[in-house]
Amino acid sequence: MKKIFLFLPLLWILAFSACQQDKEASLTDLTLNFTADFAEDPLVMYGRTYAYPNSTDFRLQLFQFYISDVYLIKSDGTAGPKVLDVALVSFGGVQSESEAAQGVSVVLKDVPVGQYSGIRLGLGVDPVLNKTQPGDYRVDHPLSTNYWLMSNSYVFSKIEGNADTDGSGNFNAEVTLHVGGDNNYREKTFPQPIELRAGQPNSLGFSVDLRRMLVDDTGKFLNFAMMTQIHSDQSPWAVFISDNFMEAISMRK
Amino acid sequence: MMRYGRWIGMGLLLLVLVLVLPWGDPAVVPVTALPEGPTSFPGMLVPAHNQTHPEAIALGRKLFFDTILSNDGKVSCSTCHDPGRAFSDGLPHSTGAGGLETRRHAPALVNVGYVPGELFWDGSVGSLEEQVVRSIEDPTEMASDWTTVIRKLREHPEYGPALVNLFALRDGSHLRPMHVAQVIAQFERSLVSGHSRYDQYRAGIAALNEAELRGLAIFFDFEDELPDAECNHCHTDPFFTDFQFVNNGIQSPDQWKNNPDGGRVEVTGKPFDRGKFRVPTLRNVALTAPYMHDGSKATLMEVIEHYNSGGHPAINSSVNVRPLGLTERDKSDLLAFLHTLTDSTFIHNPDFQRP
């Protein structure tokens, strides 16, 4: 009896292999490449000190965020094919300028070829996925970790580093900014003609200015002399970081 | 004719497949027989080439406890990974079959099948299978060589035929290290621990006392009025590890300069990976003293004091390890919470004992 069940998929493959080939011609790979900077400078962990408002120096240990619910936008402006459920973009392993230039890539398989007018990224874990928990996935899935029991949410982004707030050179302040919760989920559409062709590498580049996530256009900034920790969803500073993320991320030319 | 021709062709193809593929062989049809973790556990990754089979687990268990794998016939995997100690050995460093000491402290094997990336404190081993292949020839562990081990197993009245049968080999001359590694790895994947009092509390079927609950809140930063010990940034639920490599400030600046154990840097070559080690699980941690990659902390209270002090400074020492200012009560409550992670069904599981 068991043998028959094993054959069913084979029959299916045989029967459909012909149309499968047509389909492949209309699908392609798309790489989303992310790089990070701190204002003008490439972002590396540990090895570099960045100037921050209030005569503070800042040194990074970790910068990571989730992107989710990624759609290509059709020429008429409506949402086209969904190309990604969720991915974790982590710069935690970036220790040199060459690694920073290389960035972090998310490779999307089987994306329909064609002309698109843009791409939409969910910044954070979209509310539907944010109702799930690590136990819903296998250990190699990006959502099998970074879960916050207390807030029933994934930690959408983490910024961790040491700040020297007193000019002593001791980097006295341990900064850990963890943002999550549905209220901090954002979506950003990047209007830009995108042509995806089969049989050739397709790539879209994004860059994130970490400084812009912590300092807004009016000059308002997260003051590490006053506050070094955010581990919550409702804190106004968590919302400040989420709002800033919308401006901090841009598409590379 | 055309119509039938197609079906005849398909039928012939299926017939060929039946003949070529060994459907009926129990060694190749995968059977899922791993003990289930609680629903809070993400699913385990089982390699496609080593799907779980109850007979393989049983054979792997026998080999795990057998000294046949060592050169002096005195050491088995269980010498350093004892089920009564959650598969650790109670020593800072262990002594292998060649009389040499291990470089690092033998870690507990608890939910080790769930580790999504590399194994060992520094991540230098790619898989459970690879670990076995290396352990046999490691001078500080089995101190043997594969030619000898394969010969001994082939000539063994039980193991030889069992391995030949399980992998449907033509005869014992086809026995390879990978076969041995696969069955032991399967046994290790079965070492699932998820029935501690903490799990029962989370499932709503057991209560924790006041001290334990207070310790839990300090561990997880559940309450604003209580101090936050930051533990859950790295020892995350449900495995009590996020499997990352971090520096939690164990090595002193002096050790940093002179320590022959660079940790993660030895694998990646990245300068700021010096002093980083893989975050270990805390499940059953009350049974697995001494602690850390070098076995340098004798008790859990010493570990808590370490974190309370903020650890040794280093440029890559994690910002989540910093002076905590815990009171005596906070520390003892944290300790009480760590004890709720002990899973007595795990250490007493008859399937995990010496056969």
Coordinates of C-alpha atoms in Angstrom, one line a residue:
Chain A
M1 CA 0.0 0.0 0.0
K2 CA 2.8 2.4 1.0
K3 CA 4.5 1.9 -2.3
I4 CA 1.5 3.3 -4.2
F5 CA 1.7 6.5 -2.3
L6 CA 5.3 6.8 -3.1
F7 CA 4.5 6.6 -6.8
L8 CA 1.9 9.3 -6.8
P9 CA 4.4 12.1 -6.6
L10 CA 6.4 10.5 -9.4
L11 CA 3.3 10.3 -11.7
W12 CA 2.7 13.9 -10.9
I13 CA 6.2 14.9 -11.8
L14 CA 6.0 13.0 -15.1
A15 CA 2.7 14.5 -16.0
F16 CA 3.6 18.0 -15.2
S17 CA 7.3 18.1 -16.2
A18 CA 6.3 19.5 -19.6
C19 CA 4.6 22.6 -18.3
Q20 CA 7.2 23.0 -15.6
Q21 CA 9.7 23.9 -18.3
D22 CA 7.6 26.7 -19.7
K23 CA 7.2 28.1 -16.2
E24 CA 10.9 28.2 -15.6
A25 CA 11.5 30.4 -18.5
S26 CA 9.3 33.1 -16.9
L27 CA 11.0 32.9 -13.5
T28 CA 14.3 34.3 -12.3
D29 CA 16.4 35.0 -9.2
L30 CA 16.4 38.4 -7.5
T31 CA 19.0 39.4 -5.0
L32 CA 18.3 42.1 -2.4
N33 CA 21.6 43.4 -1.2
F34 CA 21.8 45.5 1.9
T35 CA 24.6 47.7 3.0
A36 CA 24.8 49.9 6.1
D37 CA 26.6 53.1 6.9
F38 CA 26.9 55.5 9.8
A39 CA 26.4 58.8 8.1
E40 CA 29.1 58.9 5.5
D41 CA 31.1 56.0 6.8
P42 CA 30.7 52.3 6.2
L43 CA 29.3 50.5 9.2
V44 CA 31.6 47.9 10.8
M45 CA 31.3 46.2 14.2
Y46 CA 33.8 46.8 17.0
G47 CA 36.7 48.2 14.9
R48 CA 35.5 51.7 14.4
T49 CA 34.3 54.7 16.4
Y50 CA 31.5 56.9 15.1
A51 CA 30.8 60.5 16.0
Y52 CA 27.4 60.9 17.6
P53 CA 25.5 64.1 18.8
N54 CA 26.3 65.5 22.2
S55 CA 30.1 64.8 21.8
T56 CA 29.5 61.1 22.2
D57 CA 31.5 58.4 20.5
F58 CA 29.7 55.2 19.5
R59 CA 31.0 51.8 18.7
L60 CA 28.8 49.0 17.3
Q61 CA 28.5 45.3 18.3
L62 CA 25.3 44.4 16.5
F63 CA 22.9 45.8 14.0
Q64 CA 20.2 43.6 12.6
F65 CA 16.5 43.9 11.4
Y66 CA 13.8 41.8 9.8
I67 CA 12.2 42.5 6.5
S68 CA 9.0 40.8 5.6
D69 CA 6.0 40.8 3.2
V70 CA 8.0 42.0 0.2
Y71 CA 6.1 42.7 -3.0
L72 CA 7.0 43.9 -6.4
I73 CA 4.7 46.7 -7.6
K74 CA 3.1 46.4 -11.0
S75 CA 3.2 49.2 -13.6
D76 CA -0.3 50.2 -12.7
G77 CA 0.8 50.8 -9.1
T78 CA -1.0 47.8 -7.6
A79 CA 0.8 45.1 -5.7
G80 CA 2.3 42.4 -7.9
P81 CA 3.8 39.1 -6.9
K82 CA 4.9 38.6 -3.3
V83 CA 8.5 37.7 -3.4
L84 CA 9.5 37.1 0.2
D85 CA 7.8 36.2 3.5
V86 CA 10.5 37.2 5.9
A87 CA 14.3 37.4 6.2
L88 CA 16.7 38.5 8.9
V89 CA 19.3 41.1 7.7
S90 CA 22.2 41.0 10.2
F91 CA 25.4 43.1 10.0
G92 CA 26.7 41.3 13.2
G93 CA 29.4 39.6 11.2
V94 CA 30.7 42.7 9.4
Q95 CA 34.1 43.4 10.9
S96 CA 35.9 45.0 7.9
E97 CA 35.3 47.6 5.3
S98 CA 35.4 45.0 2.5
E99 CA 32.7 43.0 4.3
A100 CA 30.8 46.3 4.7
A101 CA 31.0 47.0 1.0
Q102 CA 29.9 43.4 0.2
G103 CA 26.8 43.9 2.4
V104 CA 24.3 41.3 3.3
S105 CA 22.3 39.6 0.5
V106 CA 18.9 37.9 0.5
V107 CA 18.5 35.8 -2.6
L108 CA 14.9 35.3 -3.8
K109 CA 14.1 32.3 -6.0
D110 CA 11.5 32.0 -8.7
V111 CA 10.5 35.6 -9.1
P112 CA 8.3 36.2 -12.1
V113 CA 10.2 38.1 -14.8
G114 CA 8.7 41.4 -16.1
Q115 CA 8.6 45.1 -15.8
Y116 CA 7.8 46.5 -12.4
S117 CA 7.4 50.0 -11.1
G118 CA 8.8 49.4 -7.7
I119 CA 9.2 47.2 -4.7
R120 CA 7.6 47.3 -1.2
L121 CA 9.4 46.2 1.9
G122 CA 7.9 45.5 5.3
L123 CA 10.4 46.8 7.9
G124 CA 10.0 44.4 10.8
V125 CA 7.8 41.3 11.0
D126 CA 4.4 41.8 9.5
P127 CA 1.4 41.5 11.9
V128 CA 0.3 38.1 10.5
L129 CA 3.7 36.5 10.9
N130 CA 4.2 38.3 14.2
K131 CA 1.4 36.2 15.6
T132 CA 3.4 33.0 15.0
Q133 CA 6.1 31.7 17.4
P134 CA 9.5 30.0 17.1
G135 CA 7.8 26.6 17.7
D136 CA 6.0 27.1 14.4
Y137 CA 9.2 26.8 12.4
R138 CA 12.3 24.7 11.9
V139 CA 15.5 25.8 13.6
D140 CA 16.9 27.1 10.3
H141 CA 14.0 29.5 9.8
P142 CA 14.6 33.2 10.5
L143 CA 11.6 33.3 12.8
S144 CA 12.8 30.3 15.0
T145 CA 14.7 32.9 17.1
N146 CA 14.6 36.5 18.3
Y147 CA 11.2 36.0 20.0
W148 CA 10.2 38.2 22.9
L149 CA 8.1 36.2 25.3
M150 CA 7.0 39.2 27.3
S151 CA 5.7 41.2 24.4
N152 CA 4.4 38.3 22.3
S153 CA 6.4 39.7 19.4
Y154 CA 9.6 39.2 17.5
V155 CA 12.4 41.6 18.1
F156 CA 12.2 43.5 14.8
S157 CA 15.5 45.2 15.1
K158 CA 18.5 45.3 17.4
I159 CA 21.1 48.0 17.7
E160 CA 23.8 47.2 20.3
G161 CA 27.1 49.0 21.1
N162 CA 29.2 51.0 23.5
A163 CA 28.9 54.7 23.8
D164 CA 31.5 57.0 25.3
T165 CA 29.3 59.7 26.8
D166 CA 31.8 61.3 29.2
G167 CA 34.7 61.6 26.9
S168 CA 36.8 59.3 29.1
G169 CA 37.5 56.9 26.3
N170 CA 36.1 54.1 28.5
F171 CA 32.9 53.6 26.5
N172 CA 31.0 53.5 29.7
A173 CA 27.5 53.1 28.3
E174 CA 26.2 49.8 27.1
V175 CA 23.6 50.6 24.5
T176 CA 21.0 47.9 23.7
L177 CA 18.0 49.1 21.6
H178 CA 15.6 46.3 20.8
V179 CA 12.4 47.2 19.0
G180 CA 9.4 45.0 18.3
G181 CA 5.5 45.0 18.5
D182 CA 3.0 45.4 15.8
N183 CA 2.8 49.2 16.4
N184 CA 6.5 49.4 15.2
Y185 CA 6.0 47.6 11.9
R186 CA 6.4 49.8 8.9
E187 CA 6.1 49.4 5.2
K188 CA 8.1 51.3 2.6
T189 CA 7.6 51.4 -1.1
F190 CA 10.5 52.3 -3.3
P191 CA 9.2 53.6 -6.6
Q192 CA 11.8 52.7 -9.3
P193 CA 11.5 51.0 -12.6
I194 CA 12.6 47.4 -12.2
E195 CA 13.2 45.1 -15.1
L196 CA 13.6 41.4 -14.2
R197 CA 14.9 39.1 -17.0
A198 CA 15.4 35.4 -17.0
G199 CA 18.9 34.0 -17.3
Q200 CA 20.7 37.0 -15.9
P201 CA 21.6 38.2 -12.4
N202 CA 19.0 40.6 -11.1
S203 CA 19.9 42.7 -8.1
L204 CA 18.5 45.5 -6.1
G205 CA 20.6 47.4 -3.6
F206 CA 19.4 49.1 -0.4
S207 CA 21.4 51.0 2.1
V208 CA 20.6 51.9 5.7
D209 CA 22.1 54.8 7.5
L210 CA 22.2 53.7 11.1
R211 CA 22.8 57.3 12.4
R212 CA 19.5 58.4 10.7
M213 CA 17.7 55.7 12.8
L214 CA 18.8 57.4 15.9
V215 CA 18.8 61.1 14.9
D216 CA 15.9 62.7 13.0
D217 CA 15.9 65.6 10.6
T218 CA 15.0 68.1 13.3
G219 CA 18.1 67.1 15.2
K220 CA 16.2 65.2 17.8
F221 CA 18.3 62.2 18.9
L222 CA 18.4 59.3 21.3
N223 CA 20.6 60.6 24.1
F224 CA 22.9 57.8 25.4
A225 CA 23.7 59.9 28.4
M226 CA 20.1 59.6 29.5
M227 CA 19.0 56.3 28.0
T228 CA 20.8 53.3 26.9
Q229 CA 18.2 50.6 26.9
I230 CA 15.0 50.1 25.0
H231 CA 13.4 46.6 25.4
S232 CA 9.8 47.3 24.6
D233 CA 7.3 48.0 22.1
Q234 CA 5.4 51.0 23.6
S235 CA 8.3 53.2 24.5
P236 CA 8.1 56.5 22.5
W237 CA 11.8 56.0 21.6
A238 CA 11.0 52.6 20.1
V239 CA 8.4 54.4 17.9
F240 CA 11.0 57.1 17.2
I241 CA 13.4 54.5 15.9
S242 CA 10.7 52.8 13.8
D243 CA 9.7 56.1 12.2
N244 CA 13.3 57.0 11.5
F245 CA 13.9 53.6 9.9
M246 CA 11.5 54.7 7.1
E247 CA 13.9 57.6 6.3
A248 CA 17.1 55.7 7.0
I249 CA 16.6 53.1 4.4
S250 CA 17.0 54.0 0.7
M251 CA 17.5 52.3 -2.6
R252 CA 21.0 52.4 -3.9
K253 CA 21.5 53.9 -7.4
Chain B
M1 CA -2.2 2.6 -30.3
M2 CA -0.9 6.0 -29.5
R3 CA -3.1 6.2 -26.5
Y4 CA -2.0 2.9 -25.1
G5 CA 1.6 3.5 -26.0
R6 CA 1.9 6.3 -23.6
W7 CA 0.5 4.3 -20.7
I8 CA 2.7 1.3 -21.6
G9 CA 5.7 3.6 -21.6
M10 CA 4.8 5.0 -18.2
G11 CA 4.2 1.5 -16.8
L12 CA 7.6 0.3 -18.0
L13 CA 9.2 3.3 -16.4
L14 CA 7.5 2.6 -13.1
L15 CA 8.5 -1.0 -13.3
V16 CA 12.1 0.0 -13.8
L17 CA 11.8 2.4 -10.8
V18 CA 10.4 -0.4 -8.6
L19 CA 13.4 -2.6 -9.5
V20 CA 16.0 0.0 -9.1
L21 CA 14.9 1.8 -6.0
P22 CA 15.1 -0.3 -2.8
W23 CA 11.6 0.6 -1.6
G24 CA 11.2 -2.4 0.7
D25 CA 14.5 -2.1 2.5
P26 CA 14.0 -0.9 6.1
A27 CA 17.3 0.8 6.0
V28 CA 16.3 3.3 3.4
V29 CA 12.6 4.0 4.2
P30 CA 12.8 6.8 6.8
V31 CA 10.8 6.4 10.0
T32 CA 10.4 9.3 12.3
A33 CA 11.1 8.1 15.8
L34 CA 12.6 11.0 17.6
P35 CA 11.1 11.9 21.0
E36 CA 8.9 15.0 20.6
G37 CA 10.0 18.2 22.2
P38 CA 7.3 20.5 23.6
T39 CA 5.3 22.5 21.0
S40 CA 7.4 25.6 21.9
F41 CA 10.4 23.9 20.2
P42 CA 11.2 24.8 16.6
G43 CA 11.6 21.7 14.4
M44 CA 14.9 19.8 14.3
L45 CA 16.9 19.7 11.0
V46 CA 17.6 16.1 10.2
P47 CA 20.0 15.6 7.3
A48 CA 18.4 14.0 4.3
H49 CA 21.2 11.4 4.1
N50 CA 20.6 10.3 7.7
Q51 CA 16.9 10.0 8.2
T52 CA 15.9 8.7 11.6
H53 CA 15.3 5.0 12.1
P54 CA 14.6 3.3 15.4
E55 CA 17.1 0.5 14.8
A56 CA 19.8 3.0 14.0
I57 CA 19.1 4.9 17.2
A58 CA 19.2 1.7 19.2
L59 CA 22.5 0.7 17.6
G60 CA 23.9 4.2 18.0
R61 CA 23.0 4.0 21.7
K62 CA 25.0 0.8 22.2
L63 CA 28.0 2.2 20.4
F64 CA 27.8 5.4 22.4
F65 CA 28.2 3.5 25.7
D66 CA 30.8 1.0 24.3
T67 CA 34.5 1.3 24.9
I68 CA 35.2 -0.6 21.7
L69 CA 35.7 2.8 20.0
S70 CA 38.7 3.7 22.0
N71 CA 42.3 2.5 21.6
D72 CA 42.7 1.3 25.2
G73 CA 39.2 -0.2 25.4
K74 CA 38.5 1.9 28.5
V75 CA 36.8 5.0 27.2
S76 CA 33.4 5.4 25.6
C77 CA 31.5 8.5 24.6
S78 CA 29.6 8.2 27.9
T79 CA 32.9 8.5 29.8
C80 CA 32.8 12.2 29.1
H81 CA 29.0 12.4 28.3
D82 CA 27.3 10.6 31.2
P83 CA 23.5 10.5 31.1
G84 CA 23.2 11.0 34.9
R85 CA 24.9 14.4 34.4
A86 CA 22.8 15.3 31.4
F87 CA 25.6 13.9 29.3
S88 CA 28.5 15.9 30.8
D89 CA 31.2 14.5 33.1
G90 CA 31.6 16.8 36.1
L91 CA 35.3 17.7 35.3
P92 CA 36.8 20.9 34.1
H93 CA 38.8 18.9 31.5
S94 CA 38.4 15.3 30.7
T95 CA 41.0 12.6 30.1
G96 CA 40.8 10.5 26.9
A97 CA 41.9 7.0 26.0
G98 CA 45.5 8.2 25.3
G99 CA 45.8 9.7 28.8
L100 CA 45.8 13.2 27.4
E101 CA 43.5 16.0 28.7
T102 CA 40.9 17.6 26.5
R103 CA 41.6 21.2 25.6
R104 CA 38.1 22.3 26.7
H105 CA 35.4 21.3 29.1
A106 CA 33.1 18.6 27.8
P107 CA 29.7 20.2 27.2
A108 CA 26.4 18.5 28.1
L109 CA 24.5 16.9 25.2
V110 CA 21.0 18.3 25.7
N111 CA 18.9 19.0 22.6
V112 CA 22.1 18.9 20.7
G113 CA 20.2 17.8 17.5
Y114 CA 18.6 21.2 17.4
V115 CA 21.8 23.2 17.0
P116 CA 21.2 24.7 13.6
G117 CA 24.8 25.6 12.9
E118 CA 28.2 24.3 13.9
L119 CA 29.0 22.3 17.0
F120 CA 31.8 22.7 19.7
W121 CA 32.4 25.7 21.8
D122 CA 34.0 27.5 18.8
G123 CA 31.8 26.0 16.1
S124 CA 34.7 24.1 14.5
V125 CA 32.6 21.0 13.8
G126 CA 30.0 21.0 11.1
S127 CA 27.6 18.2 12.2
L128 CA 27.0 15.4 14.7
E129 CA 28.2 12.9 12.1
E130 CA 31.5 14.8 11.6
Q131 CA 32.0 15.0 15.4
V132 CA 32.0 11.2 15.6
V133 CA 34.4 10.9 12.7
R134 CA 36.8 13.2 14.5
S135 CA 36.4 11.9 18.0
I136 CA 37.7 8.4 17.1
E137 CA 41.1 9.8 16.0
D138 CA 41.3 12.7 18.5
P139 CA 44.2 12.0 20.7
T140 CA 42.4 13.5 23.7
E141 CA 39.3 11.5 23.2
M142 CA 39.2 7.9 21.7
A143 CA 42.9 8.2 20.5
S144 CA 42.3 5.4 18.1
D145 CA 42.2 5.2 14.3
W146 CA 39.4 4.3 11.9
T147 CA 41.1 1.3 10.3
T148 CA 41.3 -0.4 13.7
V149 CA 37.8 0.6 14.8
I150 CA 36.2 -0.6 11.6
R151 CA 38.1 -3.9 11.9
K152 CA 36.9 -4.3 15.5
L153 CA 33.3 -3.5 14.6
R154 CA 33.3 -5.8 11.5
E155 CA 34.6 -8.7 13.6
H156 CA 32.2 -8.0 16.5
P157 CA 29.5 -10.7 16.6
E158 CA 26.6 -8.2 17.0
Y159 CA 27.8 -4.8 15.6
G160 CA 29.2 -6.2 12.3
P161 CA 26.0 -7.9 11.1
A162 CA 23.8 -5.2 12.6
L163 CA 25.6 -2.4 10.6
V164 CA 25.7 -4.5 7.4
N165 CA 22.0 -5.2 7.7
L166 CA 21.0 -1.6 8.6
F167 CA 22.8 -0.1 5.7
A168 CA 22.0 -3.0 3.3
L169 CA 25.8 -3.4 2.7
R170 CA 26.9 -6.4 0.6
D171 CA 29.3 -7.4 3.4
G172 CA 31.4 -6.1 6.2
S173 CA 34.2 -4.9 3.8
H174 CA 31.8 -2.1 2.8
L175 CA 31.6 -0.7 6.3
R176 CA 32.8 2.9 6.5
P177 CA 33.3 5.5 9.3
M178 CA 30.3 7.4 8.1
H179 CA 28.0 4.4 8.9
V180 CA 29.2 4.4 12.4
A181 CA 28.9 8.1 12.6
Q182 CA 25.4 8.1 11.3
V183 CA 24.0 5.7 13.9
I184 CA 25.7 7.5 16.8
A185 CA 24.4 10.9 15.5
Q186 CA 20.9 9.5 15.4
F187 CA 21.1 8.5 19.0
E188 CA 22.3 12.0 19.9
R189 CA 19.4 13.6 18.0
S190 CA 17.1 11.6 20.2
L191 CA 18.4 13.3 23.3
V192 CA 15.5 15.7 23.6
S193 CA 14.9 17.5 26.9
G194 CA 11.7 19.6 27.2
H195 CA 9.9 18.4 30.4
S196 CA 11.4 20.5 33.1
R197 CA 9.3 22.2 35.8
Y198 CA 9.8 25.4 33.8
D199 CA 8.1 23.7 30.8
Q200 CA 5.3 22.4 33.0
Y201 CA 4.8 25.8 34.4
R202 CA 4.6 27.3 30.9
A203 CA 2.2 24.6 29.8
G204 CA 0.1 25.6 32.8
I205 CA 0.4 22.2 34.6
A206 CA 2.7 23.0 37.4
A207 CA 3.4 26.0 39.7
L208 CA 6.7 27.6 40.6
N209 CA 7.3 28.9 44.0
E210 CA 7.8 32.6 44.9
A211 CA 11.6 32.5 44.7
E212 CA 11.6 30.7 41.3
L213 CA 9.1 33.1 39.9
R214 CA 11.1 36.0 41.0
G215 CA 14.2 34.5 39.5
L216 CA 12.3 33.9 36.3
A217 CA 11.3 37.5 36.1
I218 CA 14.9 38.6 36.7
F219 CA 16.2 36.2 34.0
F220 CA 13.6 37.3 31.4
D221 CA 13.2 40.9 32.4
F222 CA 9.5 40.3 33.0
E223 CA 8.9 43.0 35.6
D224 CA 10.0 46.6 35.7
E225 CA 10.2 46.7 39.5
L226 CA 12.8 43.8 39.5
P227 CA 16.4 44.0 38.3
D228 CA 17.1 42.8 34.8
A229 CA 19.9 40.3 34.6
E230 CA 19.9 40.3 30.7
C231 CA 20.3 36.5 30.6
N232 CA 17.5 36.0 28.1
H233 CA 19.3 38.1 25.4
C234 CA 21.5 35.1 24.8
H235 CA 20.0 32.2 26.7
T236 CA 16.6 32.5 24.9
D237 CA 13.6 30.4 25.3
P238 CA 12.9 27.6 24.4
F239 CA 16.5 26.2 24.1
F240 CA 18.0 28.7 26.5
T241 CA 20.5 29.5 23.8
D242 CA 20.3 31.5 20.6
F243 CA 23.2 29.5 19.2
Q244 CA 25.3 32.6 18.6
F245 CA 29.0 33.1 19.3
V246 CA 29.6 35.9 21.8
N247 CA 32.1 37.0 24.4
N248 CA 30.5 36.9 27.9
G249 CA 33.7 38.1 29.5
I250 CA 35.2 34.9 30.8
Q251 CA 38.7 35.5 29.6
S252 CA 40.7 38.2 31.4
P253 CA 42.6 40.8 29.4
D254 CA 45.7 39.0 30.4
Q255 CA 44.4 35.7 29.2
W256 CA 43.3 37.5 26.0
K257 CA 46.9 38.1 25.2
N258 CA 48.4 34.8 26.2
N259 CA 45.5 32.4 26.0
P260 CA 46.0 29.7 23.5
D261 CA 42.2 29.3 23.3
G262 CA 41.0 32.0 20.9
G263 CA 37.5 30.5 20.6
R264 CA 35.6 31.5 17.5
V265 CA 38.5 33.4 16.0
E266 CA 40.2 30.1 15.4
V267 CA 37.4 29.2 13.0
T268 CA 36.6 32.5 11.3
G269 CA 40.0 34.2 11.4
K270 CA 38.1 37.5 12.2
P271 CA 40.0 39.5 14.8
F272 CA 37.0 40.5 16.9
D273 CA 35.8 36.9 17.2
R274 CA 38.6 36.3 19.8
G275 CA 37.1 35.1 23.1
K276 CA 33.7 34.3 21.6
F277 CA 32.2 31.0 22.3
R278 CA 28.8 29.4 21.4
V279 CA 26.1 30.2 23.9
P280 CA 25.4 26.9 25.7
T281 CA 22.0 25.7 26.7
L282 CA 20.9 26.1 30.3
R283 CA 18.5 23.2 30.3
N284 CA 19.6 20.8 33.0
V285 CA 22.4 23.2 33.9
A286 CA 22.1 22.3 37.6
L287 CA 23.5 18.9 36.7
T288 CA 26.4 20.0 34.5
A289 CA 29.0 21.7 36.7
P290 CA 31.7 22.9 36.3
Y291 CA 30.9 25.6 33.7
M292 CA 32.1 27.5 30.7
H293 CA 34.4 26.4 27.9
D294 CA 37.3 26.0 30.3
G295 CA 35.4 24.6 33.2
S296 CA 36.6 27.5 35.2
K297 CA 33.4 28.2 37.2
A298 CA 32.8 25.4 39.8
T299 CA 29.2 26.3 40.8
L300 CA 26.1 28.1 39.4
M301 CA 26.5 30.7 42.1
E302 CA 30.0 31.4 40.8
V303 CA 28.5 31.9 37.4
I304 CA 25.9 34.3 38.7
E305 CA 28.6 36.2 40.6
H306 CA 30.5 36.4 37.3
Y307 CA 27.6 38.0 35.5
N308 CA 26.8 40.3 38.4
S309 CA 30.4 41.6 38.3
G310 CA 30.0 42.4 34.6
G311 CA 32.8 40.0 33.6
H312 CA 36.2 40.9 32.1
P313 CA 36.2 43.9 29.9
A314 CA 37.2 43.5 26.2
I315 CA 36.4 45.4 23.1
N316 CA 34.0 42.7 22.0
S317 CA 32.7 41.7 25.4
S318 CA 28.9 41.8 24.9
V319 CA 27.0 44.9 26.1
N320 CA 24.5 42.5 27.5
V321 CA 27.1 41.5 30.1
R322 CA 27.5 44.4 32.5
P323 CA 27.5 45.0 36.2
L324 CA 24.0 44.0 37.4
G325 CA 23.8 45.1 41.0
L326 CA 21.9 42.1 42.1
T327 CA 21.2 41.6 45.8
E328 CA 21.8 38.4 47.7
R329 CA 18.1 37.6 47.4
D330 CA 18.1 38.3 43.6
K331 CA 21.1 36.0 43.2
S332 CA 19.5 33.1 45.1
D333 CA 16.2 33.5 43.3
L334 CA 18.0 33.4 40.0
L335 CA 19.7 30.3 41.1
A336 CA 16.3 28.8 42.1
F337 CA 15.0 29.6 38.7
L338 CA 18.0 27.8 37.0
H339 CA 17.1 24.7 39.0
T340 CA 13.6 24.7 37.4
L341 CA 15.3 23.9 34.1
T342 CA 16.2 20.4 35.3
D343 CA 14.3 17.7 33.5
S344 CA 14.4 14.5 35.6
T345 CA 12.5 12.6 32.8
F346 CA 15.6 13.3 30.6
I347 CA 18.3 11.9 32.9
H348 CA 16.1 9.0 33.9
N349 CA 14.8 8.2 30.4
P350 CA 15.4 4.4 30.0
D351 CA 16.1 4.9 26.3
F352 CA 19.2 7.1 27.2
Q353 CA 20.8 4.7 29.7
R354 CA 23.7 2.3 29.2
P355 CA 22.0 -0.6 27.3

